[in-house]
Short mmCIF file of C-alpha atoms and ligand atoms in Angstrom, two decimals:
data_model
loop_
_atom_site.label_atom_id
_atom_site.label_comp_id
_atom_site.label_asym_id
_atom_site.label_seq_id
_atom_site.Cartn_x
_atom_site.Cartn_y
_atom_site.Cartn_z
CA UNK A 1 134.61 -1.34 -87.54
CA UNK A 2 136.60 -3.22 -90.15
CA UNK A 3 138.51 -6.31 -89.27
CA UNK A 4 140.09 -9.25 -90.96
CA UNK A 5 137.54 -11.98 -91.34
CA UNK A 6 139.28 -15.12 -90.34
CA UNK A 7 136.68 -16.84 -88.21
CA UNK A 8 137.08 -20.11 -89.97
CA UNK A 9 140.77 -20.23 -90.82
CA UNK A 10 141.39 -23.95 -90.86
CA UNK A 11 144.33 -25.62 -89.26
CA UNK A 12 145.19 -29.26 -89.88
CA UNK A 13 142.82 -31.34 -87.80
CA UNK A 14 144.63 -32.76 -84.80
CA UNK A 15 145.45 -36.36 -85.57
CA UNK A 16 143.25 -38.80 -83.74
CA UNK A 17 145.28 -41.04 -81.46
CA UNK A 18 147.14 -43.52 -83.62
CA UNK A 19 146.64 -41.44 -86.81
CA UNK A 20 149.02 -38.92 -88.33
CA UNK A 21 147.90 -35.99 -90.48
CA UNK A 22 148.40 -37.01 -94.11
CA UNK A 23 150.41 -34.91 -96.60
CA UNK A 24 147.17 -34.26 -98.50
CA UNK A 25 145.48 -32.88 -95.38
CA UNK A 26 148.52 -30.71 -94.71
CA UNK A 27 148.48 -29.34 -98.23
CA UNK A 28 144.73 -28.64 -98.08
CA UNK A 29 145.21 -26.75 -94.83
CA UNK A 30 148.10 -24.76 -96.33
CA UNK A 31 145.93 -23.82 -99.30
CA UNK A 32 143.09 -22.82 -96.98
CA UNK A 33 145.50 -20.62 -95.06
CA UNK A 34 146.72 -19.01 -98.30
CA UNK A 35 143.11 -18.23 -99.23
CA UNK A 36 141.99 -16.99 -95.82
CA UNK A 37 145.13 -15.60 -94.15
CA UNK A 38 148.33 -13.76 -95.19
CA UNK A 39 148.39 -11.24 -98.04
CA UNK A 40 145.37 -12.83 -99.72
CA UNK A 41 143.19 -12.70 -96.60
CA UNK A 42 140.20 -10.52 -97.33
CA UNK A 43 138.82 -7.72 -95.18
CA UNK A 44 135.31 -8.06 -93.87
CA UNK A 45 132.95 -7.61 -91.00
CA UNK A 46 132.68 -10.57 -88.64
CA UNK A 47 129.42 -12.46 -89.05
CA UNK A 48 128.57 -10.99 -92.46
CA UNK A 49 129.03 -13.48 -95.28
CA UNK A 50 129.82 -12.07 -98.69
CA UNK A 51 128.55 -14.33 -101.44
CA UNK A 52 128.68 -11.58 -104.03
CA UNK A 53 132.30 -11.68 -105.18
CA UNK A 54 131.21 -11.44 -108.81
CA UNK A 55 129.83 -7.95 -108.21
CA UNK A 56 132.66 -6.70 -106.01
CA UNK A 57 135.16 -8.91 -104.21
CA UNK A 58 136.29 -7.93 -100.72
CA UNK A 59 139.60 -6.11 -100.46
CA UNK A 60 142.68 -8.27 -99.85
CA UNK A 61 145.13 -7.45 -97.09
CA UNK A 62 147.87 -7.07 -99.73
CA UNK A 63 145.92 -4.17 -101.24
CA UNK A 64 145.12 -2.53 -97.89
CA UNK A 65 148.75 -2.81 -96.74
CA UNK A 66 150.11 -1.39 -99.99
CA UNK A 67 147.80 1.61 -99.71
CA UNK A 68 148.66 2.19 -96.04
CA UNK A 69 152.37 2.05 -96.84
CA UNK A 70 152.12 4.52 -99.68
CA UNK A 71 149.79 7.05 -98.03
CA UNK A 72 152.53 9.06 -96.28
CA UNK A 73 154.36 9.31 -99.60
CA UNK A 74 151.31 10.30 -101.56
CA UNK A 75 152.32 12.89 -104.15
CA UNK A 76 151.62 13.95 -107.71
CA UNK A 77 152.28 11.38 -110.42
CA UNK A 78 154.37 12.39 -113.45
CA UNK A 79 154.18 16.00 -112.36
CA UNK A 80 156.69 17.04 -109.71
CA UNK A 81 160.41 16.90 -108.93
CA UNK A 82 160.03 16.47 -105.16
CA UNK A 83 160.73 13.20 -103.34
CA UNK A 84 157.06 12.42 -102.78
CA UNK A 85 156.22 12.98 -106.40
CA UNK A 86 159.17 10.94 -107.63
CA UNK A 87 158.27 8.08 -105.33
CA UNK A 88 154.62 8.20 -106.37
CA UNK A 89 155.57 8.22 -110.06
CA UNK A 90 157.85 5.24 -109.51
CA UNK A 91 155.12 3.39 -107.59
CA UNK A 92 152.62 4.05 -110.38
CA UNK A 93 154.91 2.78 -113.13
CA UNK A 94 155.99 -0.21 -111.02
CA UNK A 95 152.32 -1.02 -110.53
CA UNK A 96 151.86 -1.02 -114.29
CA UNK A 97 154.73 -3.49 -114.62
CA UNK A 98 153.31 -5.79 -111.90
CA UNK A 99 149.93 -5.85 -113.60
CA UNK A 100 151.62 -6.47 -116.96
CA UNK A 101 153.52 -9.42 -115.48
CA UNK A 102 150.36 -10.79 -113.87
CA UNK A 103 148.48 -10.66 -117.17
CA UNK A 104 151.44 -12.00 -119.16
CA UNK A 105 151.45 -9.14 -121.66
CA UNK A 106 153.79 -9.15 -124.65
CA UNK A 107 156.74 -6.73 -124.57
CA UNK A 108 155.23 -4.28 -127.06
CA UNK A 109 151.70 -4.28 -125.62
CA UNK A 110 150.18 -1.21 -123.97
CA UNK A 111 148.90 -1.43 -120.41
CA UNK A 112 146.44 1.39 -119.77
CA UNK A 113 144.96 2.04 -116.33
CA UNK A 114 141.23 2.70 -116.56
CA UNK A 115 138.42 2.99 -114.01
CA UNK A 116 137.12 -0.55 -114.48
CA UNK A 117 136.28 -3.13 -117.17
CA UNK A 118 133.45 -1.02 -118.54
CA UNK A 119 135.84 1.87 -119.00
CA UNK A 120 138.49 -0.40 -120.54
CA UNK A 121 136.07 -1.81 -123.13
CA UNK A 122 134.74 1.65 -123.92
CA UNK A 123 138.33 2.79 -124.48
CA UNK A 124 138.88 -0.10 -126.87
CA UNK A 125 135.61 0.66 -128.66
CA UNK A 126 136.78 4.25 -129.16
CA UNK A 127 140.13 3.01 -130.47
CA UNK A 128 138.84 0.74 -133.22
CA UNK A 129 140.33 1.57 -136.61
CA UNK A 130 137.97 3.09 -139.20
CA UNK A 131 135.57 0.55 -140.68
CA UNK A 132 136.30 -2.05 -137.99
CA UNK A 133 133.49 -4.58 -137.51
CA UNK A 134 132.89 -6.20 -134.14
CA UNK A 135 131.53 -9.68 -133.46
CA UNK A 136 130.16 -10.49 -130.03
CA UNK A 137 127.55 -12.69 -128.35
CA UNK A 138 124.12 -11.81 -126.94
CA UNK A 139 125.25 -13.49 -123.73
CA UNK A 140 127.78 -10.79 -122.86
CA UNK A 141 127.66 -8.47 -119.86
CA UNK A 142 126.34 -5.06 -120.90
CA UNK A 143 129.91 -3.72 -120.63
CA UNK A 144 130.85 -5.95 -123.57
CA UNK A 145 127.56 -5.52 -125.41
CA UNK A 146 126.82 -1.82 -125.46
CA UNK A 147 130.07 0.05 -126.27
CA UNK A 148 130.51 -1.41 -129.75
CA UNK A 149 129.61 0.58 -132.89
CA UNK A 150 126.57 0.25 -135.14
CA UNK A 151 126.95 -2.74 -137.43
CA UNK A 152 128.26 -4.99 -134.67
CA UNK A 153 127.32 -8.63 -135.23
CA UNK A 154 125.60 -9.96 -132.13
CA UNK A 155 125.63 -13.75 -132.28
CA UNK A 156 122.88 -15.68 -130.50
CA UNK A 157 123.63 -17.32 -127.15
CA UNK A 158 125.33 -20.62 -128.05
CA UNK A 159 124.36 -23.92 -126.43
CA UNK A 160 127.93 -25.14 -126.01
CA UNK A 161 131.53 -24.00 -126.22
CA UNK A 162 131.91 -25.81 -129.55
CA UNK A 163 128.85 -24.02 -130.92
CA UNK A 164 130.38 -20.69 -129.88
CA UNK A 165 133.53 -21.48 -131.85
CA UNK A 166 131.52 -22.55 -134.91
CA UNK A 167 129.39 -19.40 -134.74
CA UNK A 168 132.43 -17.11 -134.63
CA UNK A 169 134.05 -19.02 -137.46
CA UNK A 170 130.94 -18.67 -139.64
CA UNK A 171 130.46 -14.98 -138.78
CA UNK A 172 134.07 -14.13 -139.59
CA UNK A 173 133.92 -16.03 -142.88
CA UNK A 174 130.80 -14.09 -143.79
CA UNK A 175 132.35 -10.74 -142.87
CA UNK A 176 135.44 -11.53 -144.92
CA UNK A 177 133.35 -12.45 -147.90
CA UNK A 178 131.33 -9.23 -147.53
CA UNK A 179 134.32 -6.90 -147.18
CA UNK A 180 136.66 -8.62 -149.59
CA UNK A 181 138.88 -9.44 -146.63
CA UNK A 182 140.19 -5.91 -146.13
CA UNK A 183 138.29 -4.50 -143.14
CA UNK A 184 139.62 -4.94 -139.60
CA UNK A 185 137.48 -7.13 -137.35
CA UNK A 186 137.40 -7.56 -133.57
CA UNK A 187 135.81 -10.48 -131.73
CA UNK A 188 134.81 -9.43 -128.19
CA UNK A 189 134.01 -12.22 -125.74
CA UNK A 190 133.90 -12.92 -122.05
CA UNK A 191 136.32 -15.31 -120.35
CA UNK A 192 133.77 -16.44 -117.77
CA UNK A 193 130.09 -15.53 -117.61
CA UNK A 194 129.04 -13.25 -114.78
CA UNK A 195 125.66 -15.03 -114.76
CA UNK A 196 126.59 -18.71 -114.89
CA UNK A 197 130.33 -18.72 -114.17
CA UNK A 198 130.77 -20.86 -117.27
CA UNK A 199 134.14 -20.51 -118.96
CA UNK A 200 134.31 -19.69 -122.63
CA UNK A 201 136.71 -21.41 -125.07
CA UNK A 202 138.95 -18.37 -125.29
CA UNK A 203 142.09 -19.96 -126.76
CA UNK A 204 140.06 -21.68 -129.49
CA UNK A 205 138.16 -18.49 -130.27
CA UNK A 206 141.49 -16.67 -130.52
CA UNK A 207 142.79 -19.27 -132.97
CA UNK A 208 139.69 -18.94 -135.13
CA UNK A 209 139.80 -15.14 -135.00
CA UNK A 210 143.44 -15.05 -136.05
CA UNK A 211 142.89 -17.58 -138.82
CA UNK A 212 140.44 -15.07 -140.29
CA UNK A 213 142.80 -12.15 -139.76
CA UNK A 214 140.62 -10.76 -136.92
CA UNK A 215 141.63 -9.68 -133.43
CA UNK A 216 140.07 -10.80 -130.17
CA UNK A 217 139.34 -8.87 -126.97
CA UNK A 218 138.74 -10.73 -123.73
CA UNK A 219 136.42 -9.39 -121.06
CA UNK A 220 138.28 -10.98 -118.17
CA UNK A 221 136.36 -9.26 -115.36
CA UNK A 222 135.20 -12.63 -114.03
CA UNK A 223 137.99 -14.89 -115.27
CA UNK A 224 141.03 -13.07 -113.89
CA UNK A 225 140.02 -13.29 -110.20
CA UNK A 226 139.59 -17.06 -110.40
CA UNK A 227 142.04 -18.53 -112.90
CA UNK A 228 145.50 -17.88 -114.27
CA UNK A 229 145.18 -15.61 -117.26
CA UNK A 230 148.11 -15.20 -119.62
CA UNK A 231 147.58 -12.97 -122.64
CA UNK A 232 150.45 -14.48 -124.58
CA UNK A 233 149.42 -18.09 -123.90
CA UNK A 234 145.76 -17.49 -124.71
CA UNK A 235 146.95 -15.43 -127.70
CA UNK A 236 144.25 -12.82 -127.19
CA UNK A 237 144.90 -9.31 -128.44
CA UNK A 238 143.27 -7.33 -125.61
CA UNK A 239 142.27 -8.02 -122.04
CA UNK A 240 140.05 -5.91 -119.77
CA UNK A 241 139.85 -6.35 -115.98
CA UNK A 242 138.43 -4.55 -112.93
CA UNK A 243 140.41 -4.05 -109.72
CA UNK A 244 137.34 -4.26 -107.48
CA UNK A 245 136.65 -7.79 -108.66
CA UNK A 246 140.31 -8.69 -108.10
CA UNK A 247 140.44 -7.94 -104.37
CA UNK A 248 141.57 -4.32 -104.86
CA UNK A 249 139.48 -1.20 -104.24
CA UNK A 250 137.09 0.48 -106.66
CA UNK A 251 138.12 2.87 -109.36
CA UNK A 252 140.94 1.02 -111.06
CA UNK A 253 140.87 -1.26 -114.09
CA UNK A 254 143.12 -2.17 -116.97
CA UNK A 255 143.04 -2.46 -120.72
CA UNK A 256 146.11 -4.35 -121.91
CA UNK A 257 146.95 -5.34 -125.46
CA UNK A 258 148.16 -4.39 -128.92
CA UNK A 259 149.54 -0.86 -128.94
CA UNK A 260 148.96 0.05 -132.60
CA UNK A 261 145.20 0.69 -132.50
CA UNK A 262 145.53 2.49 -129.17
CA UNK A 263 148.36 4.71 -130.41
CA UNK A 264 146.50 5.58 -133.59
CA UNK A 265 143.26 6.49 -131.79
CA UNK A 266 142.27 9.90 -130.49
CA UNK A 267 143.03 10.17 -126.77
CA UNK A 268 140.22 8.70 -124.67
CA UNK A 269 140.34 11.73 -122.41
CA UNK A 270 141.71 15.06 -123.66
CA UNK A 271 143.82 16.83 -121.08
CA UNK A 272 147.09 17.15 -119.23
CA UNK A 273 149.44 14.20 -119.16
CA UNK A 274 148.37 12.96 -122.60
CA UNK A 275 150.11 15.73 -124.52
CA UNK A 276 153.57 16.23 -126.00
CA UNK A 277 152.99 19.88 -126.85
CA UNK A 278 150.08 22.28 -127.00
CA UNK A 279 150.17 25.39 -129.18
CA UNK A 280 148.12 28.57 -128.99
CA UNK A 281 145.64 27.55 -131.69
CA UNK A 282 142.63 25.50 -130.54
CA UNK A 283 143.56 22.26 -132.24
CA UNK A 284 147.33 22.63 -132.15
CA UNK A 285 148.05 19.60 -129.98
CA UNK A 286 150.52 16.77 -130.29
CA UNK A 287 149.56 13.74 -128.23
CA UNK A 288 151.92 11.19 -126.71
CA UNK A 289 151.89 7.53 -127.70
CA UNK A 290 151.74 4.69 -125.20
CA UNK A 291 149.63 4.31 -122.08
CA UNK A 292 149.76 8.02 -121.16
CA UNK A 293 147.84 8.89 -124.36
CA UNK A 294 144.67 7.51 -122.76
CA UNK A 295 145.33 8.42 -119.14
CA UNK A 296 144.94 12.19 -119.15
CA UNK A 297 144.37 13.84 -115.79
CA UNK A 298 145.82 12.88 -112.43
CA UNK A 299 145.81 9.09 -112.27
CA UNK A 300 144.47 6.77 -109.58
CA UNK A 301 147.80 6.01 -107.93
CA UNK A 302 146.40 4.25 -104.88
CA UNK A 303 144.13 2.06 -107.00
CA UNK A 304 146.99 1.06 -109.29
CA UNK A 305 149.28 0.26 -106.38
CA UNK A 306 146.57 -1.72 -104.59
CA UNK A 307 145.77 -3.73 -107.71
CA UNK A 308 149.47 -4.40 -108.32
CA UNK A 309 149.89 -5.65 -104.74
CA UNK A 310 147.10 -8.18 -105.24
CA UNK A 311 148.55 -9.21 -108.61
CA UNK A 312 151.92 -9.80 -106.95
CA UNK A 313 150.37 -11.78 -104.08
CA UNK A 314 148.35 -13.91 -106.49
CA UNK A 315 151.41 -14.36 -108.68
CA UNK A 316 153.32 -15.72 -105.70
CA UNK A 317 150.49 -18.01 -104.56
CA UNK A 318 149.83 -21.57 -105.67
CA UNK A 319 147.10 -20.64 -108.14
CA UNK A 320 146.40 -24.22 -109.17
CA UNK A 321 145.72 -25.14 -105.54
CA UNK A 322 143.58 -22.05 -104.98
CA UNK A 323 141.62 -22.93 -108.11
CA UNK A 324 141.11 -26.50 -106.89
CA UNK A 325 139.93 -25.17 -103.51
CA UNK A 326 137.40 -22.88 -105.15
CA UNK A 327 136.22 -25.70 -107.42
CA UNK A 328 135.59 -27.88 -104.40
CA UNK A 329 133.50 -25.12 -102.76
CA UNK A 330 131.66 -24.61 -106.03
CA UNK A 331 130.88 -28.33 -106.31
CA UNK A 332 129.57 -28.26 -102.73
CA UNK A 333 127.38 -25.28 -103.58
CA UNK A 334 126.04 -26.67 -106.85
CA UNK A 335 125.30 -30.13 -105.51
CA UNK A 336 123.64 -28.59 -102.45
CA UNK A 337 121.46 -26.39 -104.67
CA UNK A 338 120.61 -29.34 -106.92
CA UNK A 339 119.35 -31.23 -103.87
CA UNK A 340 116.83 -28.49 -103.03
CA UNK A 341 113.54 -29.36 -104.75
CA UNK A 342 112.47 -25.82 -105.66
CA UNK A 343 115.86 -24.48 -106.70
CA UNK A 344 116.83 -24.37 -110.38
CA UNK A 345 120.30 -23.39 -111.57
CA UNK A 346 120.66 -21.26 -114.69
CA UNK A 347 123.10 -22.50 -117.30
CA UNK A 348 124.04 -21.89 -120.90
CA UNK A 349 126.27 -24.90 -121.51
CA UNK A 350 125.86 -28.41 -120.15
CA UNK A 351 126.10 -29.32 -116.53
CA UNK A 352 129.72 -30.39 -116.70
CA UNK A 353 131.12 -27.33 -118.53
CA UNK A 354 134.05 -25.73 -116.69
CA UNK A 355 133.03 -22.88 -114.42
CA UNK A 356 134.41 -20.34 -111.96
CA UNK A 357 132.79 -19.76 -108.59
CA UNK A 358 129.54 -18.15 -109.74
CA UNK A 359 126.09 -19.74 -109.71
CA UNK A 360 122.77 -18.14 -110.63
CA UNK A 361 119.52 -19.80 -109.66
CA UNK A 362 115.87 -19.26 -108.90
CA UNK A 363 113.66 -20.55 -106.14
CA UNK A 364 110.41 -21.59 -107.83
CA UNK A 365 107.39 -19.79 -106.45
CA UNK A 366 109.55 -17.15 -104.73
CA UNK A 367 110.38 -13.61 -105.70
CA UNK A 368 114.18 -13.38 -106.00
CA UNK A 369 114.44 -9.93 -104.42
CA UNK A 370 112.38 -11.12 -101.44
CA UNK A 371 114.59 -14.19 -101.04
CA UNK A 372 117.75 -12.03 -101.20
CA UNK A 373 116.30 -9.76 -98.52
CA UNK A 374 115.46 -12.70 -96.26
CA UNK A 375 118.94 -14.17 -96.73
CA UNK A 376 120.46 -10.85 -95.75
CA UNK A 377 118.21 -10.14 -92.75
CA UNK A 378 117.93 -13.56 -91.20
CA UNK A 379 121.21 -15.10 -92.23
CA UNK A 380 123.62 -12.20 -92.82
CA UNK A 381 124.24 -13.50 -96.32
CA UNK A 382 125.01 -11.03 -99.11
CA UNK A 383 123.85 -12.23 -102.55
CA UNK A 384 122.81 -10.43 -105.70
CA UNK A 385 119.37 -10.62 -107.27
CA UNK A 386 118.20 -9.30 -110.62
CA UNK A 387 119.36 -9.80 -114.19
CA UNK A 388 123.04 -9.07 -113.47
CA UNK A 389 123.69 -6.45 -116.18
CA UNK A 390 123.29 -9.22 -118.75
CA UNK A 391 119.59 -8.82 -119.48
CA UNK A 392 119.40 -10.72 -122.79
CA UNK A 393 121.25 -13.72 -121.34
CA UNK A 394 119.52 -13.80 -117.97
CA UNK A 395 116.04 -13.54 -119.53
CA UNK A 396 116.83 -16.31 -121.96
CA UNK A 397 118.21 -18.60 -119.25
CA UNK A 398 115.15 -17.98 -117.08
CA UNK A 399 112.91 -18.97 -119.99
CA UNK A 400 115.02 -22.06 -120.66
CA UNK A 401 114.92 -23.07 -116.98
CA UNK A 402 111.11 -22.80 -117.08
CA UNK A 403 110.96 -24.92 -120.25
CA UNK A 404 113.41 -27.52 -118.91
CA UNK A 405 111.66 -27.92 -115.58
CA UNK A 406 108.11 -27.53 -116.85
CA UNK A 407 107.45 -25.17 -113.91
CA UNK A 408 105.23 -22.18 -114.44
CA UNK A 409 106.01 -20.47 -111.15
CA UNK A 410 109.55 -19.20 -111.81
CA UNK A 411 110.21 -15.55 -110.91
CA UNK A 412 111.24 -13.04 -113.59
CA UNK A 413 114.65 -12.39 -112.02
CA UNK A 414 117.30 -14.61 -110.46
CA UNK A 415 119.66 -14.89 -107.48
CA UNK A 416 123.42 -15.19 -107.80
CA UNK A 417 125.91 -16.62 -105.32
CA UNK A 418 129.58 -16.07 -106.05
CA UNK A 419 132.65 -17.08 -104.09
CA UNK A 420 136.40 -16.59 -104.01
CA UNK A 421 139.30 -16.15 -101.62
CA UNK A 422 137.92 -16.01 -98.11
CA UNK A 423 134.91 -18.20 -98.90
CA UNK A 424 134.64 -21.32 -96.77
CA UNK A 425 132.52 -24.48 -96.63
CA UNK A 426 130.67 -22.90 -93.69
CA UNK A 427 129.61 -19.97 -95.89
CA UNK A 428 128.28 -22.32 -98.55
CA UNK A 429 126.49 -24.44 -95.94
CA UNK A 430 124.89 -21.38 -94.38
CA UNK A 431 123.37 -20.48 -97.74
CA UNK A 432 122.15 -24.02 -98.34
CA UNK A 433 120.59 -24.21 -94.87
CA UNK A 434 118.99 -20.81 -95.33
CA UNK A 435 117.48 -21.80 -98.67
CA UNK A 436 116.21 -25.07 -97.22
CA UNK A 437 114.39 -23.21 -94.46
CA UNK A 438 113.06 -20.12 -96.25
CA UNK A 439 110.29 -18.48 -94.26
N1 LIG B 1 132.20 -7.86 -117.63
C1 LIG B 1 131.77 -8.80 -116.78
C2 LIG B 1 131.79 -10.23 -117.21
C3 LIG B 1 131.34 -8.42 -115.51
O1 LIG B 1 130.91 -9.36 -114.66
C4 LIG B 1 131.35 -7.07 -115.15
C5 LIG B 1 130.86 -6.61 -113.78
N2 LIG B 1 129.79 -7.29 -113.27
C6 LIG B 1 131.81 -6.14 -116.07
C7 LIG B 1 132.24 -6.57 -117.29
C8 LIG B 1 131.86 -4.70 -115.74
O2 LIG B 1 132.75 -4.48 -114.70
P1 LIG B 1 132.81 -3.05 -114.00
O3 LIG B 1 131.47 -2.81 -113.41
O4 LIG B 1 133.87 -3.21 -112.98
O5 LIG B 1 133.15 -2.09 -115.06
#
């Protein structure tokens, strides 16, 4: 049975006699309500605590309501003349506009619906112009590591944001020198690490890339759910996101960005909806330009509409306050973990680097999978264990944690706790108590 999880929706504490509730307390309570009630309330099962938002965030009420409202009108998209089909087509294209507004795309950018971030980055990889070189980091999620062509420059994991900027600068200078400056280049980086939550210096990297005549693609799978992301302000050329990490259901993602490479590329999927005209001869096909070129087949209408509903709800919310709320939960989590003698946090940058609500750690002397199982069984806590589809980074950070701490009993994989809308201090405290009393 699915129900809205709102067991801990806070209300302003009743003023003790002689004390009135302060404006700050009122605002904090309003922000808590925005994060745990209303359109941004998340669905869940009472008693089960999801601390795995980085893998898949729970579905927001805005998404569930949008789907329920559209279901009776469910019809073919871009195919039929009937009322249901026309309404579905309109809903699909409106969804594209909502997502475009949420991401702050430029007027001539393409917004292509994909299955997820992996799909979006694979689409971009298939759309690179001939001879394009790619520069990325070894610290990327596999989705931003594996799709790129042979000859991709994989920079070592940097020790700081400034080092990342210097490394990209040097790599781009080298590529320019090697190619005489003519070949297209794409820098592909994450906005926030799915392992450490650390934020990358995206705007600075974009400036450096553009100074060298390169483009930059942002893997925003982990950044977009937590922080305001504006393509035009960051001046990135492409952004990839996943709906299921943004409080919408599975199966929908987005690649947004410069239209020219996408329009010049072969369609990602060959089939109906991507064509202008098809002749009798095998290769006699004219393809459309724009988003439809890469969206052949019947599209995921419900996914697009659900994602758009969350984008609209987030767009109308006080994002700065939601960010501050999450940061306060994150600080509670990190300081609680730091106080546990056998727990070591994994990090790439220094302790004070900006982060979103993701923390990976190990419990010395304990197998991470066994700890995750105990947390689930005894405490109803859902965390992830493993190497988080970022094997090179996770292995390196585990080795660094061992070297830093001098401990020889660290496990070969890690645990990850990640939070978002719907997370509460009680969830964080339950994890900390559970870790303090591991069986
Ligand atoms: N990039 C990052 C930073 C991620 O965290 C993830 C998912 N863990 C992905 C890309 C891939 O997302 P998806 O599985 O939705 O394609």
